Coordinates of C-alpha atoms in Angstrom, one line a residue:
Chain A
X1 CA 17.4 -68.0 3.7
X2 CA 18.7 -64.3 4.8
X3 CA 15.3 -63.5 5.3
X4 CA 13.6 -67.2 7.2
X5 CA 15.4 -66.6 10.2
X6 CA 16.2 -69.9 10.3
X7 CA 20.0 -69.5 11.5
X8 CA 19.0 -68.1 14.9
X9 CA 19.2 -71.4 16.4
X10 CA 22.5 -72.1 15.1
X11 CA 23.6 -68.7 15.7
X12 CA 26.0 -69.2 18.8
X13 CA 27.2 -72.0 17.0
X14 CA 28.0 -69.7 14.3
X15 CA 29.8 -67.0 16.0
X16 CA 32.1 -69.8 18.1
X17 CA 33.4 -71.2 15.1
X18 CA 34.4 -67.9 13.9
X19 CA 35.8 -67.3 16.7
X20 CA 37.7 -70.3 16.8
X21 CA 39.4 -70.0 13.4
X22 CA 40.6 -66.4 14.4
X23 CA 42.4 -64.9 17.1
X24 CA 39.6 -61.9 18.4
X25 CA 37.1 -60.3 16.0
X26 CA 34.8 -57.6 17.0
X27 CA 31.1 -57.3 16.5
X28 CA 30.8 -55.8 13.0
X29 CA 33.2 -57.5 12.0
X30 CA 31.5 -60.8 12.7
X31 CA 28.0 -59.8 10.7
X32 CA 30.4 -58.8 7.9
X33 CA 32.4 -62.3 7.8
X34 CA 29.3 -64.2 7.5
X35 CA 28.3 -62.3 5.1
X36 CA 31.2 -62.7 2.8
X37 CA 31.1 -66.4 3.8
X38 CA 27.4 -67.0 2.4
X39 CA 28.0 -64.5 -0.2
X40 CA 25.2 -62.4 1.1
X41 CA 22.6 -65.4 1.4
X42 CA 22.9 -65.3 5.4
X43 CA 23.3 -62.0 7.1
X44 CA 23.3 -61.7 11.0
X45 CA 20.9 -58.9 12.2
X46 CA 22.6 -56.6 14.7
X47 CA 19.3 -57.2 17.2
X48 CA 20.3 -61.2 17.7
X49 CA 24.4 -60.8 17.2
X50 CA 25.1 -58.5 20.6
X51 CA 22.3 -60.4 22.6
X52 CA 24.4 -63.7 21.6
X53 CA 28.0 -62.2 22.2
X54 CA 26.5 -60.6 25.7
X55 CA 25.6 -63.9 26.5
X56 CA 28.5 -66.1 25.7
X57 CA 30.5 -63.7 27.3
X58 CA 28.1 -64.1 30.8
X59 CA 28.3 -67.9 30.1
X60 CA 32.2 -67.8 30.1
X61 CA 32.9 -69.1 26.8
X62 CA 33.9 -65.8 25.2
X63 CA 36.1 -63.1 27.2
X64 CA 36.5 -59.6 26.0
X65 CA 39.4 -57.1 25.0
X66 CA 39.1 -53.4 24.2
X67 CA 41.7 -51.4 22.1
X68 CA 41.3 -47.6 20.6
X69 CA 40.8 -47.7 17.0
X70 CA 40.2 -44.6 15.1
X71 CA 39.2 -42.0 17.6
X72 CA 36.7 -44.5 19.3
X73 CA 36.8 -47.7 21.6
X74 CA 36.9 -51.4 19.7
X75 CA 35.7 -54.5 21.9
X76 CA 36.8 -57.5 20.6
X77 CA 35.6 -61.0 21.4
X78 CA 38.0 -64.5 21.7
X79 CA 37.4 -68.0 22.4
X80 CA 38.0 -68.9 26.1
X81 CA 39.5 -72.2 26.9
X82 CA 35.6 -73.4 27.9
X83 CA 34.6 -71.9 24.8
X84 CA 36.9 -73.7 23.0
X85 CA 35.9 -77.3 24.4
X86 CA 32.2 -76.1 23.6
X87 CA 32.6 -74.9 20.2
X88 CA 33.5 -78.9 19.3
X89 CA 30.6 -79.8 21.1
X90 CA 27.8 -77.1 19.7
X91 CA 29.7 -78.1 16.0
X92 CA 29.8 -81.6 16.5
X93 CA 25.5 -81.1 17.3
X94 CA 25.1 -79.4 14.6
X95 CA 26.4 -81.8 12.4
X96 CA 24.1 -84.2 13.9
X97 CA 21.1 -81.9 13.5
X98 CA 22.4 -80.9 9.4
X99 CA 22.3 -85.2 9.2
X100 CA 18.8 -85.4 10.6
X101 CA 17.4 -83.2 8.9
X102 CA 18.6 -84.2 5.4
X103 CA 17.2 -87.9 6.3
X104 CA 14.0 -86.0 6.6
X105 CA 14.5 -83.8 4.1
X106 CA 15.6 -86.6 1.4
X107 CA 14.4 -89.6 3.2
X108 CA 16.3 -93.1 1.5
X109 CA 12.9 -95.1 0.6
X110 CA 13.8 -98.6 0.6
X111 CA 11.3 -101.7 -1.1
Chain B
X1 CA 37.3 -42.0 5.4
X2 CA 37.1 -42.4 9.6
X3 CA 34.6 -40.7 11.4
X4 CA 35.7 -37.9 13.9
X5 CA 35.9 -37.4 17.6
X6 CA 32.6 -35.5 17.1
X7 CA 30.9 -38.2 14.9
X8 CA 31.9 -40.5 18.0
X9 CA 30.4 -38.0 20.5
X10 CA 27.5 -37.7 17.8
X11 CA 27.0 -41.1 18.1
X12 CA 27.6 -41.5 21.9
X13 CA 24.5 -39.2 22.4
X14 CA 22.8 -40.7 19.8
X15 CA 22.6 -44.2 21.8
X16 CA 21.7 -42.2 25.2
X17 CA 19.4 -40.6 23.2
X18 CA 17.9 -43.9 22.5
X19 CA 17.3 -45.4 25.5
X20 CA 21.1 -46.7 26.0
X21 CA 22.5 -45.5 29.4
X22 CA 25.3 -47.3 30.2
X23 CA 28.5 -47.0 29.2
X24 CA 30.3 -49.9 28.0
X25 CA 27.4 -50.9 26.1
X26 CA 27.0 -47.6 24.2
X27 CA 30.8 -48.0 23.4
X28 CA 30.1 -51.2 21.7
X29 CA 27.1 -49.8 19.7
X30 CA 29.0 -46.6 19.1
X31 CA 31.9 -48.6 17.2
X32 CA 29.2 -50.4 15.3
X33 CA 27.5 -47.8 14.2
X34 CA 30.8 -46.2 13.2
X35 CA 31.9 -49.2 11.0
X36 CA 28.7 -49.5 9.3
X37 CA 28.5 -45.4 8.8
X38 CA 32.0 -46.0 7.3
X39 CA 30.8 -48.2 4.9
X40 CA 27.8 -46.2 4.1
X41 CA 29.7 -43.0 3.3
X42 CA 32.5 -44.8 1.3
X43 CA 29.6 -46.4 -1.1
X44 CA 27.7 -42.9 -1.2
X45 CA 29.9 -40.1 -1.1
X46 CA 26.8 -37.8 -1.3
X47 CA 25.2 -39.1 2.0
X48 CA 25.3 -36.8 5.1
X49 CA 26.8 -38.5 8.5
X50 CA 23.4 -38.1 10.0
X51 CA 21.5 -39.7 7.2
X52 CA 24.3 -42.7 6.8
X53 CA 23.3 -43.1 11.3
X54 CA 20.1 -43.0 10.8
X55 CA 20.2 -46.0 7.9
X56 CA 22.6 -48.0 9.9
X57 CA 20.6 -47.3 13.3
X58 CA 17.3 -48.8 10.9
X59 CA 19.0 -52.2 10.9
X60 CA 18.3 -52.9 14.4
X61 CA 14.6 -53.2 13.7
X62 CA 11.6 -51.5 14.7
X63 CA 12.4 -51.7 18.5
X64 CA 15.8 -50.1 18.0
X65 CA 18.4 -50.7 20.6
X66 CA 15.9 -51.8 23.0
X67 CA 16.5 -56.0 22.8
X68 CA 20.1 -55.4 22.9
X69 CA 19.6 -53.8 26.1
X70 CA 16.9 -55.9 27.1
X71 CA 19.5 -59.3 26.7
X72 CA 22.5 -57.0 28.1
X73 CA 20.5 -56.9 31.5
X74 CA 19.9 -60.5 31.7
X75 CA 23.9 -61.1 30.6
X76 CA 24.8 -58.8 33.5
X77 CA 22.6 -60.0 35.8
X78 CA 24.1 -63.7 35.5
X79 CA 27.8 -61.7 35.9
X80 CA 26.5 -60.0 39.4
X81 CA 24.9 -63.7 40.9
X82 CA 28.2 -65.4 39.9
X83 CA 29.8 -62.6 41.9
X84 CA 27.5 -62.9 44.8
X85 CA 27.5 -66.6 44.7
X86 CA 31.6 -66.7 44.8
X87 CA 31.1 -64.5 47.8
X88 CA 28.3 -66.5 49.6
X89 CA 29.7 -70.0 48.7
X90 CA 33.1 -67.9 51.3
X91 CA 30.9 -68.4 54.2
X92 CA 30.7 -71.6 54.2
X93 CA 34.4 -72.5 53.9
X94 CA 36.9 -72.8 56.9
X95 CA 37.9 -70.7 58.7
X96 CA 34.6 -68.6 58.0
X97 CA 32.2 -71.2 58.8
X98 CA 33.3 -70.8 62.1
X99 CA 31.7 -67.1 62.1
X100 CA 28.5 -68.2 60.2
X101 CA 28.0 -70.9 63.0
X102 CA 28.6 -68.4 65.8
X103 CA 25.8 -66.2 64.0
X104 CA 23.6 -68.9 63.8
X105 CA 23.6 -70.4 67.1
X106 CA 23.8 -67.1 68.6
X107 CA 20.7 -66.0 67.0
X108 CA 19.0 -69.5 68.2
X109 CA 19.8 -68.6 71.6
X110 CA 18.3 -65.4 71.3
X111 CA 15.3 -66.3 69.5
X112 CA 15.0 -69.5 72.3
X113 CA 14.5 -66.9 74.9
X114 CA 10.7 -66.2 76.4
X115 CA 11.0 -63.1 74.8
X116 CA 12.2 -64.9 71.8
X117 CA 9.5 -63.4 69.6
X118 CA 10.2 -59.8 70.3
X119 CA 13.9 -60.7 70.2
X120 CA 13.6 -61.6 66.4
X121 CA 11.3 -58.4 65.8
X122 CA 14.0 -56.5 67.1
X123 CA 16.9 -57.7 65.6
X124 CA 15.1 -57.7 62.1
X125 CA 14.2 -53.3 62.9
X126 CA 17.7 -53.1 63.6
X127 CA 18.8 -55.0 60.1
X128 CA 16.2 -52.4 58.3
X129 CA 17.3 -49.4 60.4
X130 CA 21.2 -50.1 59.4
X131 CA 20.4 -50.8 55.6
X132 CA 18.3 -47.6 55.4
X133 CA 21.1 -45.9 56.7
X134 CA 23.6 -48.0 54.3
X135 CA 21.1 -47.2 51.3
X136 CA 21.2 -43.4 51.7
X137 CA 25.0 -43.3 51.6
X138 CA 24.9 -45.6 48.6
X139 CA 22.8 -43.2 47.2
X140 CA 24.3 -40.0 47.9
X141 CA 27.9 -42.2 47.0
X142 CA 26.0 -43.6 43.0
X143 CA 24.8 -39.4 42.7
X144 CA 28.3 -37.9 43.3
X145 CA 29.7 -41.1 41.4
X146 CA 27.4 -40.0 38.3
X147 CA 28.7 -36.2 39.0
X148 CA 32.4 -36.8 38.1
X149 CA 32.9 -39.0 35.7
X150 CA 29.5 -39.0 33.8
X151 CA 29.6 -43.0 33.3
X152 CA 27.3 -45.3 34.3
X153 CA 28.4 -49.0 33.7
X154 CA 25.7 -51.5 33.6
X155 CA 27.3 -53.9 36.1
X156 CA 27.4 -50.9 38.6
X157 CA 24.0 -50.2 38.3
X158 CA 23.1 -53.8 39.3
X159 CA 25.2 -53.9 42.1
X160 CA 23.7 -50.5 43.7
X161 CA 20.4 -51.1 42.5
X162 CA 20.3 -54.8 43.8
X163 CA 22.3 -53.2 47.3
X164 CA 19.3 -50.1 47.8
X165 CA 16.3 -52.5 46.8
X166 CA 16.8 -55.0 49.8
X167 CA 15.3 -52.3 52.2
X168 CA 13.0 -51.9 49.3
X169 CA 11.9 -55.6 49.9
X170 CA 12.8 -55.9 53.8
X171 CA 10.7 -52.9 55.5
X172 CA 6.9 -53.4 54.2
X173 CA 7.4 -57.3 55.8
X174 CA 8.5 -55.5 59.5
X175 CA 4.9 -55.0 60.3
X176 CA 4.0 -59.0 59.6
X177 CA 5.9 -59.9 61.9
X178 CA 5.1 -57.7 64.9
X179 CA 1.9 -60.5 65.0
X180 CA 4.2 -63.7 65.6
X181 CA 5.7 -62.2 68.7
X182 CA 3.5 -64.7 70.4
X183 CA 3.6 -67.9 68.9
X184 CA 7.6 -68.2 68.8
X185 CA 7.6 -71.8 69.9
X186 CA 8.7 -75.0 68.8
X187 CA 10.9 -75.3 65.9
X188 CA 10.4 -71.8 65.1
X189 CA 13.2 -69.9 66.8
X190 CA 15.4 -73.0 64.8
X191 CA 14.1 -72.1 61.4
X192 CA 14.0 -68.2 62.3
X193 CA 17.6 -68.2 63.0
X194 CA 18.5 -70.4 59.9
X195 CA 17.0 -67.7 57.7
X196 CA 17.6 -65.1 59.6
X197 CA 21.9 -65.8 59.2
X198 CA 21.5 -66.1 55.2
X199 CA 19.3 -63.1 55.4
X200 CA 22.8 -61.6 57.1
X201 CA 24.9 -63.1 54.9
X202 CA 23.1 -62.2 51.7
X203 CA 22.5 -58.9 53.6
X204 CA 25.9 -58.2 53.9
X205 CA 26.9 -59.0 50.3
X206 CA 24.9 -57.3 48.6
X207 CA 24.9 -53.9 50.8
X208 CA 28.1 -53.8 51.7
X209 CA 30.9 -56.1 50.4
X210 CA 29.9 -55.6 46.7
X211 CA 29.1 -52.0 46.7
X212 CA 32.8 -51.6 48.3
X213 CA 34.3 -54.1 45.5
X214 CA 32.7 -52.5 42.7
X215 CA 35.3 -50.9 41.3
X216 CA 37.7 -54.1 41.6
X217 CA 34.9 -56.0 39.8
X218 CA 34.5 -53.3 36.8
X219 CA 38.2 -53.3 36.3
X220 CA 38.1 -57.1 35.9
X221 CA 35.2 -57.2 34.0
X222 CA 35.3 -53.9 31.5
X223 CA 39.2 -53.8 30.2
X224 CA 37.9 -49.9 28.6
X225 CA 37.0 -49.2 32.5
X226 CA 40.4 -47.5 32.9
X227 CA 41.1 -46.4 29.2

């Protein structure tokens, strides 16, 4: 799974709902959440997570806040109010896509 | 263990070094790079900090920071049109409407004349003349800009860049239109002037109300932009 790159798609969905069940998290700290999530089966490469973070943020659904951490700068992302109204949506989707695909996947043959 | 200020600056140089100019986006890779360094060292206490970058910097992928960068521009870019579009949607609002008309039917006038053709030709030298004139002092202001404070943040560069390239874009099409001097007739000088008062509008954004309200806008957008 780590490895099929099959998340992509779902990525943004991924990092909203994150977002949503904490106040801010910051970029490394995101890759390292899913990671302990999926016990190490799904791990976000650093190449798709900032592209997706930049873009959420350009989209309005994430804003950003910056704090000094440890002799260096710390940018941490949260939910805005849009980005709250479409995390429901992109989950609710997904759902709908997990429930397609299993019908495909383990199609009910009926006689 | 946390890295040091000269790990960070280490690390700060390392980005430039890799093809990452601007500022707020090496601070984002810097802090990455950091945690995961961190993490490195604290599982091998015998790696060197340059050997635990250079592993974490391999995670990105063969093209290195390059799609982050890539993605960053296209992110910005979106920031900087919702910027000019907020500004351009202004002219078209009481009470400004008022002076976009005036520009408009103004220039109709102008371009209705006899001498409508050469009219237009001139008014469009004189747009080109002032923005060469506006892109040199943006360029001499971005220079001592880069001087002081060593920064360059990505949304300024597309604001300067986007306010020095409309000359870019505008002089090569002067000559073209030295030929139509003669067939200004019909609907033409109506359609001229239309474009001609977005050309002023979008003109004036981009060369001069943006550059001016750069800093305002980087404040807003970059909370590390005063830190």
């Amino acid at each position: 799974m780590a490895k099929s790159n099959l998340y992509k798609g779902s990525l943004t969905t991924i990092i909203l709902k994150l977002l949503s069940e904490h106040d801010k998290m910051y970029g490394y700290e995101i890759t390292q959440k899913v990671k302990a999530l999926t016990k190490g089966e799904l791990q976000i490469t650093e190449g798709a997570l900032y592209p997706s973070l930049h873009k959420l943020e350009a989209e309005g659904l994430l804003e950003v806040d910056v704090a000094k951490v440890d002799n260096r700068l710390r940018k941490y992302y949260k939910l805005t109010e849009k980005g709250t109204t479409e995390t429901v949506n992109k989950l609710d989707e997904l759902e709908r896509y997990i429930a397609t695909l299993q019908t495909l996947i383990n199609p009910k043959l009926s006689y | 263990m946390a890295l040091t200020k000269e790990h960070i600056d280490n690390l700060y140089a390392f980005t430039k070094k890799h093809f990452v100019e601007y500022y707020d986006l090496q601070t984002e890779l810097v802090d990455h790079l950091a945690n995961d360094i961190e993490v490195i060292m604290a599982e091998n206490s015998k790696i060197t900090f340059e050997e635990a970058r250079d592993t974490s910097f391999k995670k990105f992928g063969v093209f290195g920071f390059m799609d982050v960068v890539e993605q960053r521009q296209k992110a910005m870019s979106k920031t900087y049109m919702k910027l000019l579009w907020n500004y351009a949607k202004d002219w078209f609002r009481l009470p400004q409407i008022i002076g976009t008309l005036a520009i408009f039917f103004l220039l109709y006038a102008i371009f209705s004349l006899q001498i409508g053709g050469y009219m237009f030709v001139g008014c469009y030298f004189v747009v080109c003349i002032l923005l060469l004139v506006r892109t040199i002092s943006l360029r001499k202001e971005i220079k001592s800009k880069l001087k002081k404070s060593e920064k360059l943040w990505f949304l300024e560069d597309i604001i300067f860049k986007n306010a020095m390239f409309i000359i870019v874009l505008m002089g090569p099409q002067a000559g073209q239109f030295i030929n139509l001097v003669d067939k200004f007739d019909g609907y033409i000088p109506l359609i001229s002037a239309f474009i001609f008062t977005l050309l002023i509008i979008y003109t004036y954004i981009t060369a001069i109300i943006l550059p001016k309200n750069a800093t305002f806008h980087l404040q807003e957008i970059y909370p590390e932009y005063n830190m």
